[in-house]
Tab-separated table of C-alpha atoms and ligand atoms in Angstrom:
chain	number	residue	atom	x	y	z
A	1	MET	CA	13.635	36.837	1.893
A	2	ARG	CA	10.697	34.844	1.138
A	3	PHE	CA	9.035	33.424	4.289
A	4	ILE	CA	8.594	29.544	3.742
A	5	LYS	CA	6.071	28.344	5.931
A	6	THR	CA	6.453	24.926	7.923
A	7	ASP	CA	4.370	22.014	6.884
A	8	ILE	CA	1.803	21.775	10.380
A	9	LEU	CA	1.518	18.073	9.744
A	10	GLU	CA	5.015	17.176	10.427
A	11	LEU	CA	4.865	18.785	13.924
A	12	LEU	CA	4.672	16.363	16.690
A	13	PRO	CA	2.513	17.663	19.634
A	14	ASP	CA	5.233	19.149	22.080
A	15	GLU	CA	6.444	20.970	19.062
A	16	LEU	CA	2.987	21.893	17.857
A	17	GLU	CA	2.473	23.203	21.541
A	18	ALA	CA	5.526	25.283	21.299
A	19	GLU	CA	4.452	26.752	18.235
A	20	ILE	CA	0.958	27.539	19.504
A	21	GLU	CA	2.518	29.172	22.640
A	22	ARG	CA	4.826	31.362	20.671
A	23	LEU	CA	1.661	32.632	18.803
A	24	GLY	CA	0.050	33.700	21.879
A	25	GLU	CA	-2.483	30.871	21.919
A	26	LYS	CA	-3.657	28.443	24.812
A	27	LYS	CA	-1.669	25.146	24.954
A	28	PHE	CA	-4.895	23.435	24.764
A	29	ARG	CA	-5.660	24.785	21.336
A	30	ALA	CA	-2.553	22.642	19.645
A	31	LYS	CA	-4.696	19.322	20.896
A	32	GLN	CA	-7.633	20.065	18.586
A	33	ILE	CA	-5.483	21.256	15.688
A	34	PHE	CA	-3.596	17.827	16.135
A	35	ASP	CA	-7.009	16.078	16.360
A	36	TRP	CA	-7.946	17.996	13.263
A	37	LEU	CA	-5.118	17.182	11.116
A	38	HIS	CA	-4.357	13.986	12.190
A	39	ILE	CA	-7.892	12.025	13.228
A	40	LYS	CA	-9.808	14.195	11.164
A	41	LYS	CA	-7.621	14.909	8.446
A	42	CYS	CA	-8.823	17.700	7.167
A	43	GLU	CA	-6.848	19.606	4.193
A	44	ASN	CA	-7.458	23.239	5.130
A	45	PHE	CA	-7.605	25.606	8.280
A	46	ASP	CA	-11.083	26.223	7.577
A	47	GLU	CA	-12.270	22.807	8.450
A	48	MET	CA	-10.818	23.794	11.836
A	49	THR	CA	-14.585	25.022	13.090
A	50	ASN	CA	-13.783	25.007	16.604
A	51	LEU	CA	-11.430	27.485	16.280
A	52	SER	CA	-11.927	31.136	16.646
A	53	ALA	CA	-11.475	32.366	12.614
A	54	GLN	CA	-9.017	34.417	13.728
A	55	LEU	CA	-6.789	31.870	14.854
A	56	ARG	CA	-7.421	29.890	11.874
A	57	THR	CA	-6.271	33.000	9.725
A	58	THR	CA	-3.304	33.183	12.022
A	59	LEU	CA	-2.539	29.573	11.240
A	60	GLU	CA	-2.537	30.319	7.761
A	61	ASP	CA	-0.322	33.270	7.958
A	62	ASN	CA	2.466	31.127	9.907
A	63	PHE	CA	1.837	27.332	8.568
A	64	CYS	CA	0.882	25.338	5.108
A	65	ILE	CA	-1.367	22.337	4.838
A	66	LYS	CA	0.251	20.635	1.486
A	67	PRO	CA	-2.489	18.098	0.107
A	68	LEU	CA	-1.640	15.448	-2.929
A	69	LYS	CA	-2.995	15.996	-6.023
A	70	ILE	CA	-4.610	12.438	-7.025
A	71	SER	CA	-2.982	12.490	-11.003
A	72	LYS	CA	-3.770	8.720	-11.755
A	73	LYS	CA	-5.969	6.006	-9.737
A	74	LEU	CA	-5.643	2.661	-10.938
A	75	GLU	CA	-7.858	0.056	-10.103
A	76	SER	CA	-7.018	-3.581	-10.297
A	77	THR	CA	-9.734	-5.769	-11.811
A	78	THR	CA	-8.529	-8.628	-10.497
A	79	ASP	CA	-8.283	-8.062	-6.373
A	80	ASP	CA	-9.007	-4.846	-4.771
A	81	THR	CA	-5.616	-3.212	-5.101
A	82	VAL	CA	-5.456	0.341	-6.026
A	83	LYS	CA	-2.383	2.228	-7.068
A	84	TYR	CA	-2.585	5.912	-6.814
A	85	LEU	CA	-0.098	8.315	-8.642
A	86	TYR	CA	0.212	11.504	-6.734
A	87	GLY	CA	1.499	14.881	-7.737
A	88	LEU	CA	3.556	17.034	-5.262
A	89	SER	CA	3.540	20.491	-4.533
A	90	ASP	CA	6.679	21.054	-6.654
A	91	GLY	CA	5.320	19.117	-9.781
A	92	GLU	CA	7.450	15.770	-8.620
A	93	PHE	CA	4.971	12.561	-8.666
A	94	VAL	CA	5.177	9.295	-6.285
A	95	GLU	CA	2.883	6.435	-5.943
A	96	SER	CA	1.093	4.654	-2.979
A	97	VAL	CA	-0.574	0.951	-3.368
A	98	LEU	CA	-3.355	0.348	-1.391
A	99	MET	CA	-4.195	-3.577	-0.415
A	100	LYS	CA	-7.084	-5.192	1.123
A	101	TYR	CA	-6.544	-7.670	3.463
A	102	LYS	CA	-8.587	-10.264	5.530
A	103	TYR	CA	-7.611	-8.104	8.506
A	104	GLY	CA	-7.806	-4.673	6.824
A	105	TYR	CA	-6.167	-2.121	4.454
A	106	SER	CA	-2.496	-1.941	4.070
A	107	LEU	CA	-0.639	1.119	2.268
A	108	CYS	CA	2.493	0.960	0.586
A	109	ILE	CA	3.690	4.504	0.561
A	110	SER	CA	7.178	6.172	-1.145
A	111	THR	CA	9.820	7.853	0.790
A	112	GLN	CA	11.891	9.589	-1.841
A	113	VAL	CA	10.788	10.668	-5.341
A	114	GLY	CA	12.854	8.439	-7.022
A	115	CYS	CA	16.048	6.355	-5.656
A	116	ALA	CA	19.817	6.425	-5.644
A	117	MET	CA	20.478	2.664	-4.947
A	118	GLY	CA	20.916	1.445	-8.373
A	119	CYS	CA	19.230	-1.929	-7.931
A	120	LYS	CA	19.352	-3.408	-11.390
A	121	PHE	CA	15.797	-4.754	-11.539
A	122	CYS	CA	13.966	-2.072	-10.037
A	123	ALA	CA	12.130	0.813	-11.889
A	124	SER	CA	12.157	3.500	-9.121
A	125	THR	CA	16.227	3.889	-9.533
A	126	ILE	CA	16.006	4.831	-13.207
A	127	GLY	CA	16.767	8.554	-13.594
A	128	GLY	CA	18.363	8.160	-9.741
A	129	LYS	CA	17.211	10.093	-6.655
A	130	VAL	CA	15.102	13.749	-7.745
A	131	ARG	CA	14.713	14.674	-3.572
A	132	ASN	CA	13.599	12.952	-0.141
A	133	LEU	CA	9.815	13.228	0.772
A	134	THR	CA	9.295	15.025	3.841
A	135	ALA	CA	7.536	13.315	7.030
A	136	GLY	CA	4.622	15.463	6.149
A	137	GLU	CA	4.614	14.464	2.288
A	138	MET	CA	4.884	10.595	3.629
A	139	LEU	CA	1.914	11.416	6.101
A	140	GLN	CA	-0.306	12.708	3.160
A	141	GLU	CA	0.195	9.592	1.023
A	142	TYR	CA	-1.878	7.849	3.893
A	143	TYR	CA	-4.358	10.584	4.711
A	144	THR	CA	-5.193	10.615	0.547
A	145	ALA	CA	-5.729	7.001	-0.028
A	146	GLN	CA	-7.745	6.933	3.987
A	147	ARG	CA	-10.061	9.910	2.464
A	148	GLN	CA	-10.982	7.582	-0.396
A	149	LEU	CA	-12.140	4.877	1.649
A	150	ASP	CA	-15.803	4.843	2.353
A	151	SER	CA	-15.315	2.633	5.621
A	152	GLY	CA	-12.377	0.666	6.916
A	153	ARG	CA	-9.307	1.565	8.161
A	154	ILE	CA	-5.899	1.845	6.557
A	155	GLY	CA	-4.165	0.530	9.941
A	156	ASN	CA	-0.833	-0.825	8.144
A	157	ILE	CA	2.172	0.883	6.716
A	158	VAL	CA	4.819	-0.792	4.454
A	159	LEU	CA	7.606	1.748	3.307
A	160	MET	CA	8.032	0.017	0.684
A	161	GLY	CA	7.269	2.314	-2.354
A	162	ILE	CA	9.859	4.602	-4.261
A	163	GLY	CA	13.095	5.283	-2.894
A	164	GLU	CA	15.183	3.393	-0.026
A	165	PRO	CA	13.603	4.716	3.863
A	166	LEU	CA	17.223	4.491	5.241
A	167	ASP	CA	18.664	7.249	2.915
A	168	ASN	CA	15.805	9.518	3.974
A	169	TYR	CA	16.495	8.364	7.819
A	170	ASP	CA	15.259	11.641	9.991
A	171	ASN	CA	12.228	12.257	8.050
A	172	VAL	CA	11.398	8.446	7.936
A	173	ILE	CA	11.847	8.556	11.508
A	174	ARG	CA	9.913	11.324	11.927
A	175	PHE	CA	7.139	10.107	10.150
A	176	ILE	CA	6.854	6.574	12.227
A	177	LYS	CA	6.726	8.787	15.437
A	178	LEU	CA	3.628	10.688	14.257
A	179	VAL	CA	1.890	7.955	12.474
A	180	THR	CA	2.005	5.795	15.605
A	181	HIS	CA	1.466	8.809	18.183
A	182	LYS	CA	-1.118	8.179	20.829
A	183	SER	CA	-3.146	11.588	19.921
A	184	GLY	CA	-3.238	10.984	16.253
A	185	ASN	CA	-3.603	7.724	14.666
A	186	ASN	CA	-1.810	5.363	17.134
A	187	LEU	CA	-1.111	2.673	14.331
A	188	SER	CA	0.848	0.553	16.179
A	189	ALA	CA	4.766	0.152	15.273
A	190	ARG	CA	4.585	-3.420	15.055
A	191	ASP	CA	2.014	-2.902	12.264
A	192	ILE	CA	4.773	-0.439	10.037
A	193	THR	CA	7.150	-1.975	7.779
A	194	LEU	CA	10.092	-0.769	6.699
A	195	SER	CA	11.829	-2.217	3.958
A	196	THR	CA	15.827	-1.549	3.446
A	197	CYS	CA	18.147	-2.596	0.114
A	198	GLY	CA	20.464	-2.838	3.366
A	199	LEU	CA	22.667	0.465	4.597
A	200	VAL	CA	24.213	-1.357	7.660
A	201	PRO	CA	25.040	2.018	9.696
A	202	LYS	CA	21.357	2.934	9.571
A	203	ILE	CA	19.997	-0.371	10.059
A	204	LEU	CA	21.931	-0.153	13.449
A	205	GLN	CA	21.084	3.091	14.443
A	206	LEU	CA	17.506	2.219	13.621
A	207	ALA	CA	17.925	-0.586	16.438
A	208	ASN	CA	18.605	1.606	18.835
A	209	GLU	CA	15.526	4.017	18.452
A	210	GLY	CA	13.325	1.852	20.552
A	211	LEU	CA	10.857	1.457	17.917
A	212	PRO	CA	9.432	-2.008	17.655
A	213	ILE	CA	8.861	-1.853	13.782
A	214	THR	CA	9.401	-4.607	11.309
A	215	LEU	CA	12.245	-4.619	9.374
A	216	SER	CA	12.319	-6.219	5.912
A	217	VAL	CA	15.720	-6.719	3.931
A	218	SER	CA	16.085	-6.847	0.311
A	219	LEU	CA	18.193	-9.623	-0.145
A	220	HIS	CA	17.683	-10.866	-3.712
A	221	ALA	CA	21.077	-13.225	-3.688
A	222	ALA	CA	22.740	-15.174	-1.272
A	223	THR	CA	26.406	-14.402	-2.552
A	224	ASN	CA	28.381	-11.209	-2.850
A	225	MET	CA	29.404	-11.962	-6.145
A	226	LYS	CA	26.142	-12.134	-7.391
A	227	ARG	CA	24.496	-9.444	-5.199
A	228	ASN	CA	27.146	-7.220	-6.081
A	229	GLU	CA	25.710	-7.630	-9.545
A	230	ILE	CA	21.999	-6.434	-9.245
A	231	MET	CA	22.594	-4.720	-6.094
A	232	PRO	CA	25.147	-2.266	-5.944
A	233	VAL	CA	24.558	-1.201	-2.371
A	234	ASN	CA	26.280	-4.684	-1.828
A	235	LYS	CA	29.794	-3.549	-3.066
A	236	VAL	CA	29.903	-0.977	-0.186
A	237	TYR	CA	28.147	-2.922	2.571
A	238	PRO	CA	28.389	-6.913	2.095
A	239	LEU	CA	26.533	-9.828	3.193
A	240	ASP	CA	28.431	-10.750	6.274
A	241	LYS	CA	28.018	-7.185	7.440
A	242	LEU	CA	24.761	-7.153	6.646
A	243	ILE	CA	23.660	-10.151	8.183
A	244	SER	CA	25.271	-9.369	11.322
A	245	ALA	CA	23.439	-5.997	11.530
A	246	CYS	CA	20.560	-7.617	10.893
A	247	LYS	CA	21.067	-10.577	14.200
A	248	ASP	CA	21.818	-6.888	16.045
A	249	PHE	CA	18.457	-5.353	15.156
A	250	SER	CA	16.381	-8.528	15.476
A	251	SER	CA	18.193	-9.168	19.059
A	252	ARG	CA	18.092	-5.836	20.101
A	253	THR	CA	14.335	-4.902	18.856
A	254	LYS	CA	13.181	-8.457	19.418
A	255	ARG	CA	11.657	-8.844	16.196
A	256	ARG	CA	11.928	-11.460	13.467
A	257	ILE	CA	13.328	-10.194	10.092
A	258	THR	CA	11.880	-10.462	6.908
A	259	PHE	CA	14.132	-10.897	3.966
A	260	GLU	CA	12.416	-10.370	0.358
A	261	TYR	CA	13.835	-12.374	-2.384
A	262	SER	CA	12.827	-11.564	-5.674
A	263	LEU	CA	13.033	-14.785	-7.844
A	264	ILE	CA	14.985	-13.790	-11.554
A	265	ASP	CA	15.632	-16.377	-14.208
A	266	ASN	CA	19.071	-17.712	-14.834
A	267	VAL	CA	20.538	-15.445	-11.809
A	268	ASN	CA	19.068	-16.523	-8.661
A	269	SER	CA	16.374	-19.187	-9.028
A	270	ALA	CA	18.492	-22.453	-9.380
A	271	LYS	CA	18.816	-25.442	-6.843
A	272	SER	CA	22.403	-24.044	-5.668
A	273	ASP	CA	21.003	-20.269	-5.118
A	274	ALA	CA	18.792	-22.523	-2.341
A	275	PHE	CA	21.753	-23.738	-0.649
A	276	GLU	CA	23.507	-20.652	-1.023
A	277	LEU	CA	20.886	-19.086	0.894
A	278	TYR	CA	20.310	-21.675	3.359
A	279	GLU	CA	24.155	-21.038	4.225
A	280	LEU	CA	23.548	-17.732	4.549
A	281	LEU	CA	20.539	-17.687	6.736
A	282	ARG	CA	20.995	-20.961	8.344
A	283	GLY	CA	19.840	-21.099	12.176
A	284	PHE	CA	18.362	-17.235	12.023
A	285	ASN	CA	14.950	-16.934	12.926
A	286	CYS	CA	13.977	-14.996	10.049
A	287	HIS	CA	10.969	-14.951	7.573
A	288	ILE	CA	11.687	-15.802	3.694
A	289	ASN	CA	9.721	-13.452	1.066
A	290	LEU	CA	9.620	-15.085	-2.055
A	291	ILE	CA	8.628	-12.623	-5.122
A	292	PRO	CA	8.626	-13.588	-8.656
A	293	ILE	CA	10.626	-10.414	-10.100
A	294	ASN	CA	8.004	-8.002	-11.645
A	295	TYR	CA	8.938	-7.109	-15.008
A	296	VAL	CA	10.260	-4.038	-16.092
A	297	LYS	CA	10.882	-3.050	-19.590
A	298	GLU	CA	14.190	-0.982	-19.158
A	299	CYS	CA	15.310	-3.963	-16.848
A	300	GLY	CA	14.291	-6.850	-18.681
A	301	PHE	CA	14.676	-9.766	-15.951
A	302	VAL	CA	11.928	-12.125	-16.013
A	303	SER	CA	10.580	-15.155	-13.425
A	304	SER	CA	7.196	-16.706	-12.764
A	305	ARG	CA	5.069	-17.955	-9.814
A	306	LYS	CA	6.018	-21.512	-10.768
A	307	ALA	CA	9.608	-20.609	-10.245
A	308	ALA	CA	9.523	-19.064	-7.006
A	309	GLU	CA	7.247	-22.221	-6.016
A	310	GLN	CA	9.853	-24.437	-7.092
A	311	PHE	CA	12.339	-22.247	-4.762
A	312	ARG	CA	10.064	-22.605	-2.078
A	313	ILE	CA	10.397	-26.334	-2.233
A	314	TYR	CA	13.896	-26.523	-2.553
A	315	LEU	CA	14.546	-24.110	0.723
A	316	GLN	CA	12.176	-26.353	2.714
A	317	GLU	CA	14.015	-29.408	1.624
A	318	LEU	CA	16.811	-27.553	3.308
A	319	GLY	CA	14.657	-26.494	6.370
A	320	LEU	CA	14.450	-23.499	5.640
A	321	ASN	CA	10.515	-21.810	5.501
A	322	ALA	CA	9.725	-19.796	3.336
A	323	THR	CA	6.567	-18.201	1.667
A	324	VAL	CA	5.876	-17.086	-2.114
A	325	ARG	CA	4.105	-13.592	-1.709
A	326	ARG	CA	0.576	-13.077	-3.314
A	327	THR	CA	1.417	-10.607	-6.246
A	328	LEU	CA	-1.685	-7.982	-5.855
A	329	GLY	CA	-2.076	-5.674	-8.398
A	330	ALA	CA	-0.515	-7.371	-11.146
A	331	ASP	CA	-2.534	-5.743	-14.009
A	332	ILE	CA	-1.958	-2.320	-12.662
A	333	ASN	CA	2.030	-2.148	-12.432
A	334	ALA	CA	1.528	-2.526	-9.001
A	335	ALA	CA	5.502	-3.099	-8.948
A	336	CYS	CA	7.107	0.277	-7.157
A	337	GLY	CA	8.071	2.996	-9.393
A	338	GLN	CA	6.400	1.856	-12.518
A	339	LEU	CA	3.580	4.412	-12.913
A	340	ARG	CA	6.175	7.595	-12.385
A	341	ARG	CA	8.392	5.938	-14.550
A	342	GLU	CA	5.541	5.758	-17.300
A	343	LYS	CA	4.446	8.874	-16.831
A	344	ALA	CA	8.266	10.024	-17.124
A	345	VAL	CA	8.545	8.612	-20.762
A	346	ALA	CA	5.471	9.549	-21.758
A	347	GLU	CA	6.651	13.335	-20.944
A	348	LEU	CA	9.494	12.960	-23.210
A	349	CYS	CA	7.769	11.535	-25.744
A	350	GLU	CA	4.793	14.287	-25.964
B	401	SAH	N1	14.320	0.892	-1.306
B	401	SAH	C1	13.787	-0.286	-0.263
B	401	SAH	C2	12.409	-0.099	-0.363
B	401	SAH	C3	11.784	0.074	-1.697
B	401	SAH	S1	11.977	-1.226	-2.966
B	401	SAH	C4	14.235	-2.132	-0.762
B	401	SAH	O1	15.132	-1.945	-1.194
B	401	SAH	O2	13.830	-2.405	-0.224
B	401	SAH	C5	10.746	-2.176	-2.717
B	401	SAH	C6	10.868	-3.889	-2.850
B	401	SAH	O3	10.467	-4.010	-4.172
B	401	SAH	C7	12.255	-4.247	-2.727
B	401	SAH	O4	12.435	-5.441	-1.800
B	401	SAH	C8	12.845	-4.355	-4.128
B	401	SAH	O5	13.791	-5.365	-4.145
B	401	SAH	C9	11.676	-4.410	-4.765
B	401	SAH	N2	11.765	-4.559	-6.204
B	401	SAH	C10	11.845	-3.615	-6.796
B	401	SAH	N3	11.553	-3.762	-8.119
B	401	SAH	C11	10.947	-4.767	-8.057
B	401	SAH	C12	10.722	-5.907	-9.500
B	401	SAH	N4	10.734	-5.133	-10.453
B	401	SAH	N5	10.490	-7.213	-9.173
B	401	SAH	C13	10.105	-7.030	-7.833
B	401	SAH	N6	10.366	-6.897	-6.867
B	401	SAH	C14	11.054	-5.648	-6.861
């Protein structure tokens, strides 16, 4: 049987300590190693120069570090957005998008290779889900992008790339625990946003974790009839159950929920849709983010910034606050899944 080495990046400090002791080393070495991995973000054991050569060899024999290969780096010419297509160790690909804001950098990362949720407007779900990403791979998305920066820190992480984070629950929670750990990156949980299409039992489970992250829910339609059409997940977890889970999350974590609403011409952007949204969310202290749908050839949906602005005005007239999200990196296919999809199509055509 082949011995599969543990990805050392995935171990929380107490787990790393236990492993290091098991190997007959002093406990404090674990702290040094954690620092090399998560603060200095090194890519191999040789860089860990305050460890003896013998310990480095032992680590090499027992663990692995799996850096990602930057397969493509697309830089927007209209803003500072950078999109990475990363190659994973098994030949699969995922995407991350780095965005620059006034207050610093934010990175949108993928949580799965592909997606099983089947949203009708989304490029990530074409071809279905291939596999979950490990916590180590998600960290590598972050560290690879951070290493590319000469200065400035990525202090904000958005789990809004390829995949459904709550369909990869355990790995995502581990990732969040690692990235917020005070001995490592020490990111604030508040600076982490998790976006879900609405897996109700997992939202309820997440509310119990005691992690005050920001929850973003992809709504996109305010009636079951409409939402069933564009988001199959709604047939399993309809709107009443979803909104009640959101209220539960919000009251338990004391965090305001964001609802994402992508405008699609002739589907969900009429004045009557705004009224239905108002009826659904009335009295719930939440935020609504409006986004003109990104055109995906295979899906065929279109919208415009103008339609989003108009929808915002409809909502405002009803007393519902919403913002139209700045679309960053539109010239580099920054919508999730598009780059990976393009690569798959190009390979089919080769
Ligand atoms: N599965 C999670 C996170 C990944 S998708 C979720 O559903 O929330 C990230 C966001 O992009 C979601 O709000 C999703 O609905 C949205 N999205 C997907 N395809 C899009 C497109 N073509 N245009 C605009 N938004 C899109």
